[in-house]
CSV table of C-alpha atoms in Angstrom, one decimal:
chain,number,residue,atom,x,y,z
A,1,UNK,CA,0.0,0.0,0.0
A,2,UNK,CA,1.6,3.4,-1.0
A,3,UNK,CA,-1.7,5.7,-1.2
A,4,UNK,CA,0.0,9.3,0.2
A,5,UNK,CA,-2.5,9.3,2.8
A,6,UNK,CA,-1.4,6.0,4.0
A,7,UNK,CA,2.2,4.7,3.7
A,8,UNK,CA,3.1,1.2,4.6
A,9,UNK,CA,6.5,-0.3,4.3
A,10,UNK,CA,8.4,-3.4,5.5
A,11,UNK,CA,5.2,-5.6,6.1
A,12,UNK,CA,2.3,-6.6,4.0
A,13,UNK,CA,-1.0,-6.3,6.2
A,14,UNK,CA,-3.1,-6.6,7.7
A,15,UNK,CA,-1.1,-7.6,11.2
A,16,UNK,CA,-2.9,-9.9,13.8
A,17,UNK,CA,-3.6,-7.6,16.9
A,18,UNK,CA,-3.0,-11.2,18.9
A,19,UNK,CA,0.7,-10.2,18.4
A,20,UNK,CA,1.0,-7.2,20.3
A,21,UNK,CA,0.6,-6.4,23.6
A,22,UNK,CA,2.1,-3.2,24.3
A,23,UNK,CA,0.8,0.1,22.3
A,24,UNK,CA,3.1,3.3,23.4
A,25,UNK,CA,2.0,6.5,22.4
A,26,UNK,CA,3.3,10.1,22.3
A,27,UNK,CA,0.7,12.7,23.5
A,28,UNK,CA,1.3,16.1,22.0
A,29,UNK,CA,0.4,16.4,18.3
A,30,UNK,CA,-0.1,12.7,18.4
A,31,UNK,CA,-3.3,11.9,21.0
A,32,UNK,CA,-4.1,15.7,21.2
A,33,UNK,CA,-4.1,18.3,19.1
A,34,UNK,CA,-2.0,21.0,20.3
A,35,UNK,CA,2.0,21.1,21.5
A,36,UNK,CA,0.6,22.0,25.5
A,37,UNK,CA,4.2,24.0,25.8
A,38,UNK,CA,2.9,26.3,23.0
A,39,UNK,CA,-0.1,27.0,24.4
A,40,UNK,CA,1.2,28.2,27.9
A,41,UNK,CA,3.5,30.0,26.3
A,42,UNK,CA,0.9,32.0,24.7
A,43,UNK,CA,-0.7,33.3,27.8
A,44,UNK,CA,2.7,34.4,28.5
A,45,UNK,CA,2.9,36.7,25.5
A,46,UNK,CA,5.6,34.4,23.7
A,47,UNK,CA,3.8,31.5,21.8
A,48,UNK,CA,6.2,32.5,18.6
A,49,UNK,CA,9.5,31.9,20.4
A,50,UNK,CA,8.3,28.5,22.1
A,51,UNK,CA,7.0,27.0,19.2
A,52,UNK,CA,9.7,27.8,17.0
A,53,UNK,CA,12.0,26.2,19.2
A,54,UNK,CA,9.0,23.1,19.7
A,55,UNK,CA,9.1,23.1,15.9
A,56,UNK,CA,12.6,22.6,15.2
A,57,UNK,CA,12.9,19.6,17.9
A,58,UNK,CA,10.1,17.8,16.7
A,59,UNK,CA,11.4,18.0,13.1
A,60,UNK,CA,15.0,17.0,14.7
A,61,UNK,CA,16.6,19.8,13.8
A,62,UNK,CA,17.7,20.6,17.7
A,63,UNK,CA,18.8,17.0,18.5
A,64,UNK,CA,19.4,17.6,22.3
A,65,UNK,CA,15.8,17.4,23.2
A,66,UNK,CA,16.5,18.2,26.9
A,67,UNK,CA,18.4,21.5,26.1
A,68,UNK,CA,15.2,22.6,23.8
A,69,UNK,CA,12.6,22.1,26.8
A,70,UNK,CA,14.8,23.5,28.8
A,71,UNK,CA,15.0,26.7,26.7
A,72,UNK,CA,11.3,26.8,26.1
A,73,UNK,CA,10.5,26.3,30.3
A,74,UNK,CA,12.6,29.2,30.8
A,75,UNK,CA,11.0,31.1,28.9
A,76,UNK,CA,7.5,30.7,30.9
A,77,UNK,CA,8.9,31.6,34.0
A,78,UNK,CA,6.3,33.9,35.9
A,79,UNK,CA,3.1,32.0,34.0
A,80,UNK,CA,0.6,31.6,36.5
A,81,UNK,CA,-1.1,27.8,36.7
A,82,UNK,CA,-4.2,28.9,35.7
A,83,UNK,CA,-2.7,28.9,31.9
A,84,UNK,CA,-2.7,25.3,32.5
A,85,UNK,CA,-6.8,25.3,33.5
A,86,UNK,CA,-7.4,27.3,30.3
A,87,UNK,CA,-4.7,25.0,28.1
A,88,UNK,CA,-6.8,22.2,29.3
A,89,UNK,CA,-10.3,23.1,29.3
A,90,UNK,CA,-10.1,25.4,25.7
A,91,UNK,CA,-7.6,24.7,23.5
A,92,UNK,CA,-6.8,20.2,24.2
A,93,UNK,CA,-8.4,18.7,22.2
A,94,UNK,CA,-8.2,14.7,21.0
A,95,UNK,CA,-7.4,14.0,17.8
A,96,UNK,CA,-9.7,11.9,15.4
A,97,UNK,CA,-9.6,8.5,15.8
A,98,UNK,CA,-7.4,8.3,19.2
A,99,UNK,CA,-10.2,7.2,21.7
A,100,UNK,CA,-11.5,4.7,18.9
A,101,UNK,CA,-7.7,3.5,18.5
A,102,UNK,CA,-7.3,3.2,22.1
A,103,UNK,CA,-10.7,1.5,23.1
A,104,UNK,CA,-10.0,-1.3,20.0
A,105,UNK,CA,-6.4,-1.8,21.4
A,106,UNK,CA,-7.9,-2.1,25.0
A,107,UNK,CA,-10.5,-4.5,24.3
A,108,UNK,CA,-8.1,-6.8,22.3
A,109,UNK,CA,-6.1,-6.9,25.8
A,110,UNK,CA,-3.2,-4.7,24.6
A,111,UNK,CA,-1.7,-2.9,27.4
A,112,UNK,CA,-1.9,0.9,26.9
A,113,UNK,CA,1.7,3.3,28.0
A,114,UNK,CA,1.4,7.4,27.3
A,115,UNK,CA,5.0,8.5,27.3
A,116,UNK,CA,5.5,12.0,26.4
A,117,UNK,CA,8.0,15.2,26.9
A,118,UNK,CA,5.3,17.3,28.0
A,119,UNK,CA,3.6,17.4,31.4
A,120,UNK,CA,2.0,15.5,34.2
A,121,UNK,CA,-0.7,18.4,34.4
A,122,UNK,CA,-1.9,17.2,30.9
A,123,UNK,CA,-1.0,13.7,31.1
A,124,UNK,CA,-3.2,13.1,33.9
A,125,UNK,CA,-6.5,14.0,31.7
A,126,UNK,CA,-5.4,12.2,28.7
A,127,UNK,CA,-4.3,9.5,30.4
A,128,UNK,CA,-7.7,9.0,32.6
A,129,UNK,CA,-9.8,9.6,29.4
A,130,UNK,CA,-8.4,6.8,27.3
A,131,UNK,CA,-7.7,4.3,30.1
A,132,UNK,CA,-3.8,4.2,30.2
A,133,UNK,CA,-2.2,1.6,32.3
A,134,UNK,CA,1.7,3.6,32.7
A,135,UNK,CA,2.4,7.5,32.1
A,136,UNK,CA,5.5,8.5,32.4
A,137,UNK,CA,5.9,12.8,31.4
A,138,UNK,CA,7.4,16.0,33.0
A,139,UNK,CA,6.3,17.2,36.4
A,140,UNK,CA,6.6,21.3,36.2
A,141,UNK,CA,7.4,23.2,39.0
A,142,UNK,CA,5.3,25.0,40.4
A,143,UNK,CA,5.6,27.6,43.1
A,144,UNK,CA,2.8,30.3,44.8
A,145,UNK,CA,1.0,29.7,41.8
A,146,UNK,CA,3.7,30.4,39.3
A,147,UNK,CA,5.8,28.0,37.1
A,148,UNK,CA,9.1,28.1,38.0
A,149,UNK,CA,10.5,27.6,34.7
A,150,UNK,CA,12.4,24.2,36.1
A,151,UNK,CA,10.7,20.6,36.6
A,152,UNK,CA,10.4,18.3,39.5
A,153,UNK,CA,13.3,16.1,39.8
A,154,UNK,CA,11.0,12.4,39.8
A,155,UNK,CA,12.7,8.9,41.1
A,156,UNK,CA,13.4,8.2,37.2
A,157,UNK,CA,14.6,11.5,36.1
A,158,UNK,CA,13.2,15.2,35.7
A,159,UNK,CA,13.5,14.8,31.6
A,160,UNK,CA,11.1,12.4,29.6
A,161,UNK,CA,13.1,12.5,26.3
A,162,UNK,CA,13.4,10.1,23.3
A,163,UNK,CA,15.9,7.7,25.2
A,164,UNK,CA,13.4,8.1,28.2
A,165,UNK,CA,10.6,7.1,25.9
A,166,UNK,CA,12.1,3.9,24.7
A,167,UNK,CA,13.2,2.7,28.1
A,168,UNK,CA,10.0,3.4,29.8
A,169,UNK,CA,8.5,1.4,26.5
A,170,UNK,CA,11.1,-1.5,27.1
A,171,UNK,CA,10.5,-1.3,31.3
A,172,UNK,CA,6.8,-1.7,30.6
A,173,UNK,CA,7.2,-4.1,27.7
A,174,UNK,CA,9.1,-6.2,30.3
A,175,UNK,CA,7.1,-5.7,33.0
A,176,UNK,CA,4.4,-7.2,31.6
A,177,UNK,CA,6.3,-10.1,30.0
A,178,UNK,CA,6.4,-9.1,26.1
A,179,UNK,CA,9.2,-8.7,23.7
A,180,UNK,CA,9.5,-5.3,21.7
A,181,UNK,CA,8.4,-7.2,18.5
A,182,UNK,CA,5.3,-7.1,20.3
A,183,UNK,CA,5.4,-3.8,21.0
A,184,UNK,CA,3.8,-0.6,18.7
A,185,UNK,CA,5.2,2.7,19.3
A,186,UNK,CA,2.9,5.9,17.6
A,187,UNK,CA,4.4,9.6,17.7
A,188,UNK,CA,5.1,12.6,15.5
A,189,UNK,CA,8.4,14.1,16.4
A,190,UNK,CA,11.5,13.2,16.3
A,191,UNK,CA,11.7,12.5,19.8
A,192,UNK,CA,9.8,9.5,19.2
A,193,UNK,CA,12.5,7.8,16.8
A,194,UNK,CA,14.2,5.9,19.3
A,195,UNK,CA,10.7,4.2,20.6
A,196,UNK,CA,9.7,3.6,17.8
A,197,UNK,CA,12.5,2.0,16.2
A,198,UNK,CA,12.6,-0.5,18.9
A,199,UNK,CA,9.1,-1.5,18.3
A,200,UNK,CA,7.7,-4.3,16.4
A,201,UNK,CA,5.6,-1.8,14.7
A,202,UNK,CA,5.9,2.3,14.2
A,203,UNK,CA,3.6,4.3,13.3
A,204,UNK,CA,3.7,8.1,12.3
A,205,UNK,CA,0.7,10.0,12.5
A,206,UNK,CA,0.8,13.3,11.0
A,207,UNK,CA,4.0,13.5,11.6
A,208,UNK,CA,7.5,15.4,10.4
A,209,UNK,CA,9.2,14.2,7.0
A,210,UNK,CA,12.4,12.7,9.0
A,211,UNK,CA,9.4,10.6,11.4
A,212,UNK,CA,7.4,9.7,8.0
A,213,UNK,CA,10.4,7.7,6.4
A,214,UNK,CA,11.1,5.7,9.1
A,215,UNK,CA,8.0,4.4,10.2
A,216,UNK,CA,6.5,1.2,9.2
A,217,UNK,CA,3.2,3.2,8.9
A,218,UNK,CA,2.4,7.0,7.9
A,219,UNK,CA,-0.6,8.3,8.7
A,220,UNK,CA,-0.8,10.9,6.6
A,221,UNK,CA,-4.1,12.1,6.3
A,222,UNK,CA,-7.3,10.8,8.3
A,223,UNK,CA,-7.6,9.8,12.2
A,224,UNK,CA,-5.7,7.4,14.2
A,225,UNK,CA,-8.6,5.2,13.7
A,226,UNK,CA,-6.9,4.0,10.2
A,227,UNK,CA,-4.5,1.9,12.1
A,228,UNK,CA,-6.6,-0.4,12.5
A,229,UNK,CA,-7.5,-1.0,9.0
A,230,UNK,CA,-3.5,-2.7,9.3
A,231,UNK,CA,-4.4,-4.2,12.4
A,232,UNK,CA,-6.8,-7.0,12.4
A,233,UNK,CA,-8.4,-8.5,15.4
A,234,UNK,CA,-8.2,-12.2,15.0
């Protein structure tokens, strides 16, 4: 299948969903609409700057992930956490297909992990809504009601980058005693290489040229839902 919409290469579907057990996904872009960062950024007055920087990450031109968030969290020092109320309850929004994707992957007994660079504020809601079973994201800090600019320091790290992402997939993976072959791994950004090139199956969903051409398959147009037109429950 090489329709521009949909790109599949290095398998000939349709995929059992009996051989999977683990579906990771990214959140920002991928599961939601917006990039969360840009949009507390805007309350701040400097949505441009932030998502210029978000922007080049995601497309891999910054490849020091960590340094990037950094630069952007400094740069919404002062916000006050009621951006975070108004991020949430205005602008997220989930992206077509995503809680059709992850009820089908649920009721097939595939085990669901959100692992993302953004933040445990948003995490938590998208998380609850499509019946997650690990999260792993970015805890800001938050102090008299204002964002520090800095994150928590958690037991595994303050960072959730693209190495985090694939050992949190791998932990997981193991924890619940399946082999990354049996894993599928769906992001947008670049961030999301490393996860999803120790998968069994990648899948890039609207998603920057570098993240397109390495996936196994492209959603390029259409929902999240058109996965499972690969994926077939047996």
């Amino acid at each position: 299948m090489t329709t521009q919409d949909l790109v599949v290469q290095g398998f000939i579907p349709p995929l059992a969903m009996a051989d999977f057990k683990l579906a990771a996904f990214d959140m920002d872009s991928t599961l939601i609409n917006i990039e969360c960062i840009d949009e507390i950024a805007d309350a701040a007055g400097r949505k441009a700057e932030v998502a210029a920087i978000t922007e080049a990450a995601m497309r891999g031109e910054i490849t020091d992930f960590k340094d990037s968030l950094r630069r952007r969290l400094a740069l919404l020092k002062g916000v006050p956490v009621t951006a975070l109320d108004e991020v949430l309850q205005s602008r997220l929004q989930f992206n077509p297909g995503a809680r059709e994707l992850c009820a089908a992957l649920k009721a097939a007994g595939i085990k669901l992990l959100l692992v993302s660079g953004g933040f445990t504020f948003f995490t938590r809601y998208v998380a609850a809504e499509l019946g997650m079973d690990f999260v792993r994201s970015n805890e800001l800090e938050i102090i008299d009601g204002l964002l520090t600019g800095g994150l928590v320091m958690q037991d595994w790290g303050d960072i959730c980058d693209g190495e985090e992402k694939r050992r949190m997939m791998l932990q997981c993976a193991a924890e619940i005693g399946c082999e990354a072959k049996q894993c599928i791994a769906v992001g947008d950004g670049a961030n999301d290489l490393l996860m999803m090139g120790a998968a069994g199956l990648s899948v890039a969903f609207h998603a920057k040229p570098r993240v397109r051409e390495q996936a196994m398959v492209a959603i390029n147009a259409g929902g999240l839902e058109r996965l499972l037109s690969l994926i077939k429950a047996s």
